[in-house]
Tab-separated table of C-alpha atoms and ligand atoms in Angstrom:
chain	number	residue	atom	x	y	z
A	1	UNK	CA	-40.113	-167.829	81.555
A	2	UNK	CA	-40.869	-171.155	84.288
A	3	UNK	CA	-37.596	-173.116	84.103
A	4	UNK	CA	-38.495	-176.218	82.341
A	5	UNK	CA	-37.469	-178.420	85.587
A	6	UNK	CA	-40.156	-176.639	87.605
A	7	UNK	CA	-42.622	-177.576	85.014
A	8	UNK	CA	-41.405	-181.058	85.200
A	9	UNK	CA	-42.019	-181.536	88.397
A	10	UNK	CA	-45.401	-179.517	88.605
A	11	UNK	CA	-46.312	-182.857	86.229
A	12	UNK	CA	-44.862	-185.069	88.021
A	13	UNK	CA	-46.326	-183.910	91.620
A	14	UNK	CA	-49.698	-183.781	89.683
A	15	UNK	CA	-49.296	-187.123	88.241
A	16	UNK	CA	-48.480	-188.597	91.457
A	17	UNK	CA	-51.867	-187.753	92.884
A	18	UNK	CA	-53.695	-189.920	90.040
A	19	UNK	CA	-53.711	-193.232	92.029
A	20	UNK	CA	-55.578	-191.686	94.612
A	21	UNK	CA	-57.798	-189.645	92.588
A	22	UNK	CA	-58.757	-193.318	90.381
A	23	UNK	CA	-57.701	-192.012	87.095
A	24	UNK	CA	-55.278	-192.961	84.589
A	25	UNK	CA	-54.743	-189.384	83.330
A	26	UNK	CA	-56.259	-186.142	83.697
A	27	UNK	CA	-57.189	-183.816	81.273
A	28	UNK	CA	-56.561	-180.184	82.145
A	29	UNK	CA	-58.343	-177.275	80.493
A	30	UNK	CA	-58.568	-174.616	82.534
A	31	UNK	CA	-56.037	-171.515	81.073
A	32	UNK	CA	-54.422	-171.001	84.746
A	33	UNK	CA	-53.696	-174.882	85.371
A	34	UNK	CA	-52.741	-175.236	81.764
A	35	UNK	CA	-49.981	-172.418	81.923
A	36	UNK	CA	-48.803	-173.882	85.384
A	37	UNK	CA	-48.302	-177.327	83.588
A	38	UNK	CA	-46.845	-176.099	80.234
A	39	UNK	CA	-45.826	-172.400	80.258
A	40	UNK	CA	-48.679	-171.884	77.475
A	41	UNK	CA	-50.183	-168.399	77.605
A	42	UNK	CA	-52.145	-168.663	74.682
A	43	UNK	CA	-56.668	-168.747	74.618
A	44	UNK	CA	-56.953	-172.303	73.575
A	45	UNK	CA	-54.926	-175.091	74.991
A	46	UNK	CA	-55.383	-178.770	76.398
A	47	UNK	CA	-53.445	-181.011	78.465
A	48	UNK	CA	-53.675	-184.910	79.206
A	49	UNK	CA	-51.262	-185.547	81.864
A	50	UNK	CA	-50.395	-189.058	82.726
A	51	UNK	CA	-47.373	-190.316	85.142
A	52	UNK	CA	-44.189	-189.748	82.628
A	53	UNK	CA	-46.259	-188.752	79.417
A	54	UNK	CA	-47.685	-185.309	78.793
A	55	UNK	CA	-49.628	-184.349	75.780
A	56	UNK	CA	-50.431	-180.874	74.867
A	57	UNK	CA	-53.329	-179.980	72.410
A	58	UNK	CA	-53.558	-176.682	70.740
A	59	UNK	CA	-54.908	-174.842	67.039
A	60	UNK	CA	-53.014	-173.988	64.472
A	61	UNK	CA	-52.735	-170.108	65.458
A	62	UNK	CA	-50.724	-171.740	68.202
A	63	UNK	CA	-48.676	-174.307	66.278
A	64	UNK	CA	-44.941	-172.361	66.159
A	65	UNK	CA	-44.962	-171.573	69.843
A	66	UNK	CA	-46.235	-174.925	71.245
A	67	UNK	CA	-43.704	-176.927	69.058
A	68	UNK	CA	-40.967	-174.131	70.216
A	69	UNK	CA	-41.835	-173.821	73.720
A	70	UNK	CA	-44.145	-176.923	75.153
A	71	UNK	CA	-42.054	-179.971	76.787
A	72	UNK	CA	-43.548	-182.975	75.895
A	73	UNK	CA	-45.710	-184.192	72.754
A	74	UNK	CA	-47.598	-181.230	71.191
A	75	UNK	CA	-50.655	-182.066	69.002
A	76	UNK	CA	-51.844	-179.159	66.650
A	77	UNK	CA	-55.853	-180.043	66.323
A	78	UNK	CA	-57.677	-178.131	63.263
A	79	UNK	CA	-61.412	-179.248	65.032
A	80	UNK	CA	-61.795	-179.163	69.092
A	81	UNK	CA	-59.197	-180.026	71.044
A	82	UNK	CA	-61.452	-182.834	72.830
A	83	UNK	CA	-61.912	-184.710	70.037
A	84	UNK	CA	-57.960	-184.985	69.575
A	85	UNK	CA	-57.452	-185.586	73.047
A	86	UNK	CA	-60.155	-188.808	72.705
A	87	UNK	CA	-58.230	-189.858	69.804
A	88	UNK	CA	-55.107	-190.189	72.348
A	89	UNK	CA	-56.936	-191.719	74.808
A	90	UNK	CA	-58.453	-193.954	72.863
A	91	UNK	CA	-54.898	-195.360	71.152
A	92	UNK	CA	-53.593	-195.439	74.909
A	93	UNK	CA	-56.449	-197.846	76.007
A	94	UNK	CA	-56.599	-195.485	79.038
A	95	UNK	CA	-59.844	-195.941	81.301
A	96	UNK	CA	-60.612	-193.492	83.399
A	97	UNK	CA	-59.892	-189.932	82.993
A	98	UNK	CA	-60.390	-187.511	85.482
A	99	UNK	CA	-61.537	-183.436	84.310
A	100	UNK	CA	-61.931	-180.531	85.804
A	101	UNK	CA	-65.314	-180.431	87.419
A	102	UNK	CA	-65.372	-176.348	88.006
A	103	UNK	CA	-63.733	-175.790	84.704
A	104	UNK	CA	-65.153	-177.819	82.061
A	105	UNK	CA	-67.669	-176.707	79.702
A	106	UNK	CA	-71.054	-178.670	79.640
A	107	UNK	CA	-70.824	-179.079	75.547
A	108	UNK	CA	-67.094	-179.849	75.951
A	109	UNK	CA	-68.001	-182.579	78.540
A	110	UNK	CA	-70.739	-184.126	76.096
A	111	UNK	CA	-68.131	-183.714	73.065
A	112	UNK	CA	-65.695	-185.779	74.908
A	113	UNK	CA	-68.029	-188.333	76.219
A	114	UNK	CA	-69.492	-189.153	73.118
A	115	UNK	CA	-65.906	-189.436	71.089
A	116	UNK	CA	-64.776	-191.699	73.691
A	117	UNK	CA	-67.907	-194.061	73.658
A	118	UNK	CA	-67.643	-196.861	76.363
A	119	UNK	CA	-64.142	-197.704	76.174
A	120	UNK	CA	-63.427	-195.161	79.095
A	121	UNK	CA	-65.266	-192.882	81.751
A	122	UNK	CA	-65.054	-189.711	83.146
A	123	UNK	CA	-64.226	-188.963	86.613
A	124	UNK	CA	-64.527	-185.358	88.250
A	125	UNK	CA	-61.804	-184.466	90.525
A	126	UNK	CA	-61.666	-181.290	92.558
A	127	UNK	CA	-59.242	-178.359	92.297
A	128	UNK	CA	-56.264	-180.861	93.042
A	129	UNK	CA	-54.294	-178.155	90.471
A	130	UNK	CA	-55.466	-175.542	92.338
A	131	UNK	CA	-54.190	-176.734	95.521
A	132	UNK	CA	-50.771	-177.132	94.433
A	133	UNK	CA	-50.604	-173.995	93.424
A	134	UNK	CA	-51.456	-172.260	96.806
A	135	UNK	CA	-47.425	-173.177	97.533
A	136	UNK	CA	-45.405	-171.065	95.277
A	137	UNK	CA	-41.737	-172.087	94.413
A	138	UNK	CA	-38.841	-169.748	94.989
A	139	UNK	CA	-39.096	-168.828	91.302
A	140	UNK	CA	-42.617	-167.700	91.250
A	141	UNK	CA	-42.142	-165.909	94.868
A	142	UNK	CA	-39.425	-163.917	92.625
A	143	UNK	CA	-41.789	-162.836	90.284
A	144	UNK	CA	-44.770	-162.126	92.295
A	145	UNK	CA	-42.321	-159.816	93.764
A	146	UNK	CA	-41.107	-158.226	91.306
A	147	UNK	CA	-44.709	-157.603	89.749
A	148	UNK	CA	-45.634	-156.355	93.396
A	149	UNK	CA	-42.418	-153.898	92.735
A	150	UNK	CA	-43.464	-152.820	89.390
A	151	UNK	CA	-47.349	-152.139	90.509
A	152	UNK	CA	-46.075	-149.883	93.356
A	153	UNK	CA	-43.220	-147.904	91.128
A	154	UNK	CA	-46.267	-147.144	88.563
A	155	UNK	CA	-48.373	-145.889	91.326
A	156	UNK	CA	-45.856	-143.514	92.766
A	157	UNK	CA	-45.545	-142.379	88.817
A	158	UNK	CA	-49.434	-141.772	89.220
A	159	UNK	CA	-50.166	-139.981	92.505
A	160	UNK	CA	-48.019	-137.323	91.600
A	161	UNK	CA	-50.269	-136.686	88.657
A	162	UNK	CA	-53.558	-136.779	90.913
A	163	UNK	CA	-55.082	-133.468	91.364
A	164	UNK	CA	-58.532	-131.970	91.344
A	165	UNK	CA	-59.844	-131.441	87.411
A	166	UNK	CA	-58.610	-135.253	86.571
A	167	UNK	CA	-61.175	-138.099	85.586
A	168	UNK	CA	-60.995	-140.770	87.225
A	169	UNK	CA	-60.888	-142.411	83.846
A	170	UNK	CA	-57.604	-140.236	83.368
A	171	UNK	CA	-56.060	-141.679	86.362
A	172	UNK	CA	-57.151	-145.137	85.869
A	173	UNK	CA	-55.536	-145.157	81.742
A	174	UNK	CA	-52.598	-143.156	83.260
A	175	UNK	CA	-51.968	-146.624	85.574
A	176	UNK	CA	-52.282	-149.013	82.847
A	177	UNK	CA	-49.967	-146.758	80.706
A	178	UNK	CA	-47.370	-146.562	83.315
A	179	UNK	CA	-47.716	-150.261	84.353
A	180	UNK	CA	-46.718	-151.481	80.720
A	181	UNK	CA	-43.762	-148.420	80.633
A	182	UNK	CA	-42.278	-150.619	83.492
A	183	UNK	CA	-42.745	-154.229	81.570
A	184	UNK	CA	-45.498	-155.330	82.710
A	185	UNK	CA	-48.068	-157.900	80.064
A	186	UNK	CA	-51.543	-155.809	81.186
A	187	UNK	CA	-52.862	-154.996	84.394
A	188	UNK	CA	-53.581	-158.186	86.641
A	189	UNK	CA	-57.787	-157.301	86.738
A	190	UNK	CA	-59.656	-153.914	85.252
A	191	UNK	CA	-58.311	-150.498	87.578
A	192	UNK	CA	-60.514	-149.416	90.488
A	193	UNK	CA	-60.436	-145.967	90.708
A	194	UNK	CA	-63.354	-144.038	92.707
A	195	UNK	CA	-63.882	-140.746	94.058
A	196	UNK	CA	-66.050	-139.593	96.958
A	197	UNK	CA	-69.106	-141.702	97.776
A	198	UNK	CA	-68.202	-143.662	94.359
A	199	UNK	CA	-65.769	-145.507	96.399
A	200	UNK	CA	-68.183	-147.106	98.922
A	201	UNK	CA	-68.913	-149.357	96.035
A	202	UNK	CA	-66.288	-152.088	96.458
A	203	UNK	CA	-65.706	-152.962	92.718
A	204	UNK	CA	-66.283	-149.578	91.362
A	205	UNK	CA	-65.474	-148.729	87.915
A	206	UNK	CA	-63.862	-145.452	86.695
A	207	UNK	CA	-65.971	-143.300	85.122
A	208	UNK	CA	-65.473	-139.393	83.599
A	209	UNK	CA	-66.045	-137.952	87.404
A	210	UNK	CA	-63.767	-135.236	87.227
A	211	UNK	CA	-61.950	-134.822	90.915
A	212	UNK	CA	-63.450	-131.849	92.985
A	213	UNK	CA	-60.215	-130.544	95.877
A	214	UNK	CA	-61.818	-132.147	98.423
A	215	UNK	CA	-62.525	-136.035	98.852
A	216	UNK	CA	-61.492	-139.650	98.835
A	217	UNK	CA	-59.795	-141.536	95.974
A	218	UNK	CA	-59.488	-144.901	96.230
A	219	UNK	CA	-57.223	-146.674	93.812
A	220	UNK	CA	-56.978	-150.829	93.434
A	221	UNK	CA	-54.321	-151.950	90.883
A	222	UNK	CA	-52.731	-154.756	90.444
A	223	UNK	CA	-50.113	-155.492	87.620
A	224	UNK	CA	-49.178	-159.041	85.674
A	225	UNK	CA	-45.854	-159.613	84.940
A	226	UNK	CA	-44.318	-162.953	83.127
A	227	UNK	CA	-48.135	-164.499	84.020
A	228	UNK	CA	-48.192	-163.392	87.904
A	229	UNK	CA	-50.150	-161.058	89.593
A	230	UNK	CA	-49.659	-157.943	91.821
A	231	UNK	CA	-52.476	-156.610	93.939
A	232	UNK	CA	-52.421	-153.304	95.760
A	233	UNK	CA	-55.054	-150.830	97.328
A	234	UNK	CA	-54.532	-147.230	98.639
A	235	UNK	CA	-57.304	-144.686	99.542
A	236	UNK	CA	-55.786	-141.197	99.720
A	237	UNK	CA	-57.483	-137.409	100.458
A	238	UNK	CA	-57.769	-134.239	98.282
A	239	UNK	CA	-57.894	-131.623	100.694
A	240	UNK	CA	-57.952	-131.821	104.276
A	241	UNK	CA	-60.087	-134.923	105.264
A	242	UNK	CA	-63.081	-134.434	107.498
A	243	UNK	CA	-62.835	-136.233	111.092
A	244	UNK	CA	-65.020	-138.745	110.258
A	245	UNK	CA	-63.042	-139.989	107.328
A	246	UNK	CA	-59.671	-139.517	109.331
A	247	UNK	CA	-60.932	-141.875	111.955
A	248	UNK	CA	-62.250	-144.468	109.234
A	249	UNK	CA	-58.761	-144.659	107.688
A	250	UNK	CA	-57.278	-145.297	111.217
A	251	UNK	CA	-59.663	-148.204	112.017
A	252	UNK	CA	-59.103	-149.807	109.032
A	253	UNK	CA	-55.145	-149.343	108.677
A	254	UNK	CA	-55.425	-150.877	112.341
A	255	UNK	CA	-57.427	-153.722	110.796
A	256	UNK	CA	-55.019	-154.590	108.388
A	257	UNK	CA	-51.955	-154.463	110.209
A	258	UNK	CA	-53.825	-156.799	113.132
A	259	UNK	CA	-54.702	-158.910	109.929
A	260	UNK	CA	-50.573	-158.555	108.935
A	261	UNK	CA	-49.642	-159.612	112.650
A	262	UNK	CA	-51.666	-162.598	112.572
A	263	UNK	CA	-50.548	-164.378	109.210
A	264	UNK	CA	-47.775	-167.345	110.027
A	265	UNK	CA	-47.662	-171.218	109.152
A	266	UNK	CA	-50.071	-172.597	110.885
A	267	UNK	CA	-52.845	-170.501	111.620
A	268	UNK	CA	-56.022	-170.532	109.292
A	269	UNK	CA	-57.193	-168.108	106.694
A	270	UNK	CA	-60.140	-168.051	108.266
A	271	UNK	CA	-58.994	-166.945	111.262
A	272	UNK	CA	-57.027	-163.737	110.163
A	273	UNK	CA	-60.476	-162.421	109.130
A	274	UNK	CA	-61.746	-162.960	112.202
A	275	UNK	CA	-58.686	-160.872	113.722
A	276	UNK	CA	-59.644	-157.829	110.951
A	277	UNK	CA	-63.306	-158.231	111.492
A	278	UNK	CA	-62.830	-158.052	115.873
A	279	UNK	CA	-60.756	-154.597	114.870
A	280	UNK	CA	-63.522	-152.903	112.595
A	281	UNK	CA	-66.300	-153.900	115.366
A	282	UNK	CA	-64.547	-152.476	117.870
A	283	UNK	CA	-64.692	-148.883	115.679
A	284	UNK	CA	-68.603	-149.890	115.097
A	285	UNK	CA	-67.530	-150.371	111.501
A	286	UNK	CA	-68.081	-153.981	110.987
A	287	UNK	CA	-71.143	-153.984	109.127
A	288	UNK	CA	-69.823	-151.653	106.752
A	289	UNK	CA	-66.780	-154.557	105.918
A	290	UNK	CA	-68.988	-156.348	103.266
A	291	UNK	CA	-65.914	-158.516	101.469
A	292	UNK	CA	-63.771	-160.960	102.976
A	293	UNK	CA	-60.221	-159.807	104.275
A	294	UNK	CA	-58.092	-161.197	101.002
A	295	UNK	CA	-57.387	-164.024	98.747
A	296	UNK	CA	-54.250	-166.078	97.364
A	297	UNK	CA	-52.803	-164.637	94.357
A	298	UNK	CA	-50.273	-165.838	91.519
A	299	UNK	CA	-51.112	-166.925	88.152
A	300	UNK	CA	-54.889	-165.461	88.898
A	301	UNK	CA	-55.901	-162.657	90.677
A	302	UNK	CA	-57.839	-164.639	92.958
A	303	UNK	CA	-56.660	-168.303	93.845
A	304	UNK	CA	-56.758	-170.346	96.850
A	305	UNK	CA	-56.603	-169.484	99.909
A	306	UNK	CA	-59.711	-166.760	100.539
A	307	UNK	CA	-59.430	-165.131	103.754
A	308	UNK	CA	-63.049	-165.901	104.853
A	309	UNK	CA	-63.742	-167.042	107.698
A	310	UNK	CA	-65.255	-170.323	106.691
A	311	UNK	CA	-61.977	-171.096	104.897
A	312	UNK	CA	-60.360	-173.762	107.059
A	313	UNK	CA	-56.965	-173.795	104.815
A	314	UNK	CA	-53.889	-173.394	107.115
A	315	UNK	CA	-51.497	-170.697	105.833
A	316	UNK	CA	-47.902	-172.001	105.121
A	317	UNK	CA	-44.628	-170.882	103.738
A	318	UNK	CA	-44.651	-169.820	100.211
A	319	UNK	CA	-48.104	-168.470	100.503
A	320	UNK	CA	-48.881	-165.230	98.507
A	321	UNK	CA	-51.755	-163.474	99.805
A	322	UNK	CA	-53.422	-160.345	100.012
A	323	UNK	CA	-54.879	-158.761	103.395
A	324	UNK	CA	-57.305	-155.955	102.430
A	325	UNK	CA	-60.094	-154.863	104.801
A	326	UNK	CA	-62.613	-151.998	103.928
A	327	UNK	CA	-65.295	-150.107	105.177
A	328	UNK	CA	-67.930	-148.893	102.783
A	329	UNK	CA	-70.742	-146.314	103.677
A	330	UNK	CA	-73.332	-145.823	100.952
A	331	UNK	CA	-73.522	-142.375	99.548
A	332	UNK	CA	-70.181	-140.938	101.927
A	333	UNK	CA	-67.030	-143.274	101.139
A	334	UNK	CA	-65.127	-146.188	101.079
A	335	UNK	CA	-61.731	-146.893	102.480
A	336	UNK	CA	-59.344	-150.065	101.891
A	337	UNK	CA	-56.163	-150.751	102.213
A	338	UNK	CA	-54.326	-153.633	100.598
A	339	UNK	CA	-51.212	-155.195	100.574
A	340	UNK	CA	-49.612	-158.789	99.218
A	341	UNK	CA	-48.099	-160.546	101.677
A	342	UNK	CA	-45.908	-163.567	101.563
A	343	UNK	CA	-46.159	-165.999	104.579
A	344	UNK	CA	-42.511	-167.059	105.514
A	345	UNK	CA	-41.357	-169.738	108.023
A	346	UNK	CA	-41.851	-167.354	111.097
A	347	UNK	CA	-44.834	-164.978	110.167
A	348	UNK	CA	-44.776	-163.037	106.985
A	349	UNK	CA	-43.311	-160.528	104.757
A	350	UNK	CA	-45.022	-157.542	103.260
A	351	UNK	CA	-44.387	-157.624	99.706
A	352	UNK	CA	-45.926	-154.041	98.997
A	353	UNK	CA	-43.436	-151.224	99.336
A	354	UNK	CA	-45.925	-148.252	99.109
A	355	UNK	CA	-46.301	-146.276	101.978
A	356	UNK	CA	-50.024	-146.643	104.121
A	357	UNK	CA	-50.203	-143.469	105.813
A	358	UNK	CA	-53.249	-141.280	104.819
A	359	UNK	CA	-52.043	-139.164	102.079
A	360	UNK	CA	-53.473	-135.857	101.806
A	361	UNK	CA	-52.857	-134.047	98.784
B	1	ZN	ZN1	-56.821	-155.483	95.158
B	2	ZN	ZN1	-57.140	-158.187	96.418
């Protein structure tokens, strides 16, 4: 659980942005942002944040947890949460209400506008909470570190069970079972287990395909621990890998290590993408690298910044990001190597402890 003083500080920092946003209060609806500002992990919560005061709205299913755990004024509403929030807005005579434009559903927006009438206006605000969420606190870093270690521990256990005859689905199920046995709430995303040419699909779904004794296996897995995600990809080979596959693996590893070596405060997220892509180009594999180099992670598996060439965000200490170049050749193979790293004052810490040499099973 996030310590109460930290939640309090987050709320203060976001409320301090309100004058610049020309808003008297901010309505927060996205579940990760609601969790960030309250600790609430249910499916139906809404926050009305203003300087010195926070109102939290939920439905009767969450009444007990909300009253026990959430600081500020808790409202349990029987109907739509926005209608309950509108009542508070009217009572407090708040004029300009910021809302998360990227997260507000149109019907919720309409309902709110109708409930507020002419007395207040709705002001769309950008991803201000997401921007603050890029900078992890020591407490968040500690949780991410534990999530990453748990994920690698689950991987080490499952690695021993990979052999010809098992299905992709068996491996995915075993991974998710081991994560939970080690204390994870759930996987941070649908586990990817892809054999042979199937691995050429970067987001392949595990199926009933049984491993042969001679092919690649790509595993992309992440755990969620106390709300925080980890993310790792490893590619191994059953049987002796052909020369072409070994060369591809070495190229991806070289790109991944170059990306990690380039991470330090002040460097843009986009620059890291340029670095990994340049290495793959030297190996004639840049066209086979079809996604960005990585992403921030925290309460969500994909957060800001995005390590794509257009992202101008300057990396800063406390950011948790992934470095995950990959190459995908249709009908042949896919290789990706992904670590979670933490930006430090001088460079970065690779949090993922799992080895990266090409494992042959
Ligand atoms: Zn991943
Ligand atoms: Zn990732």
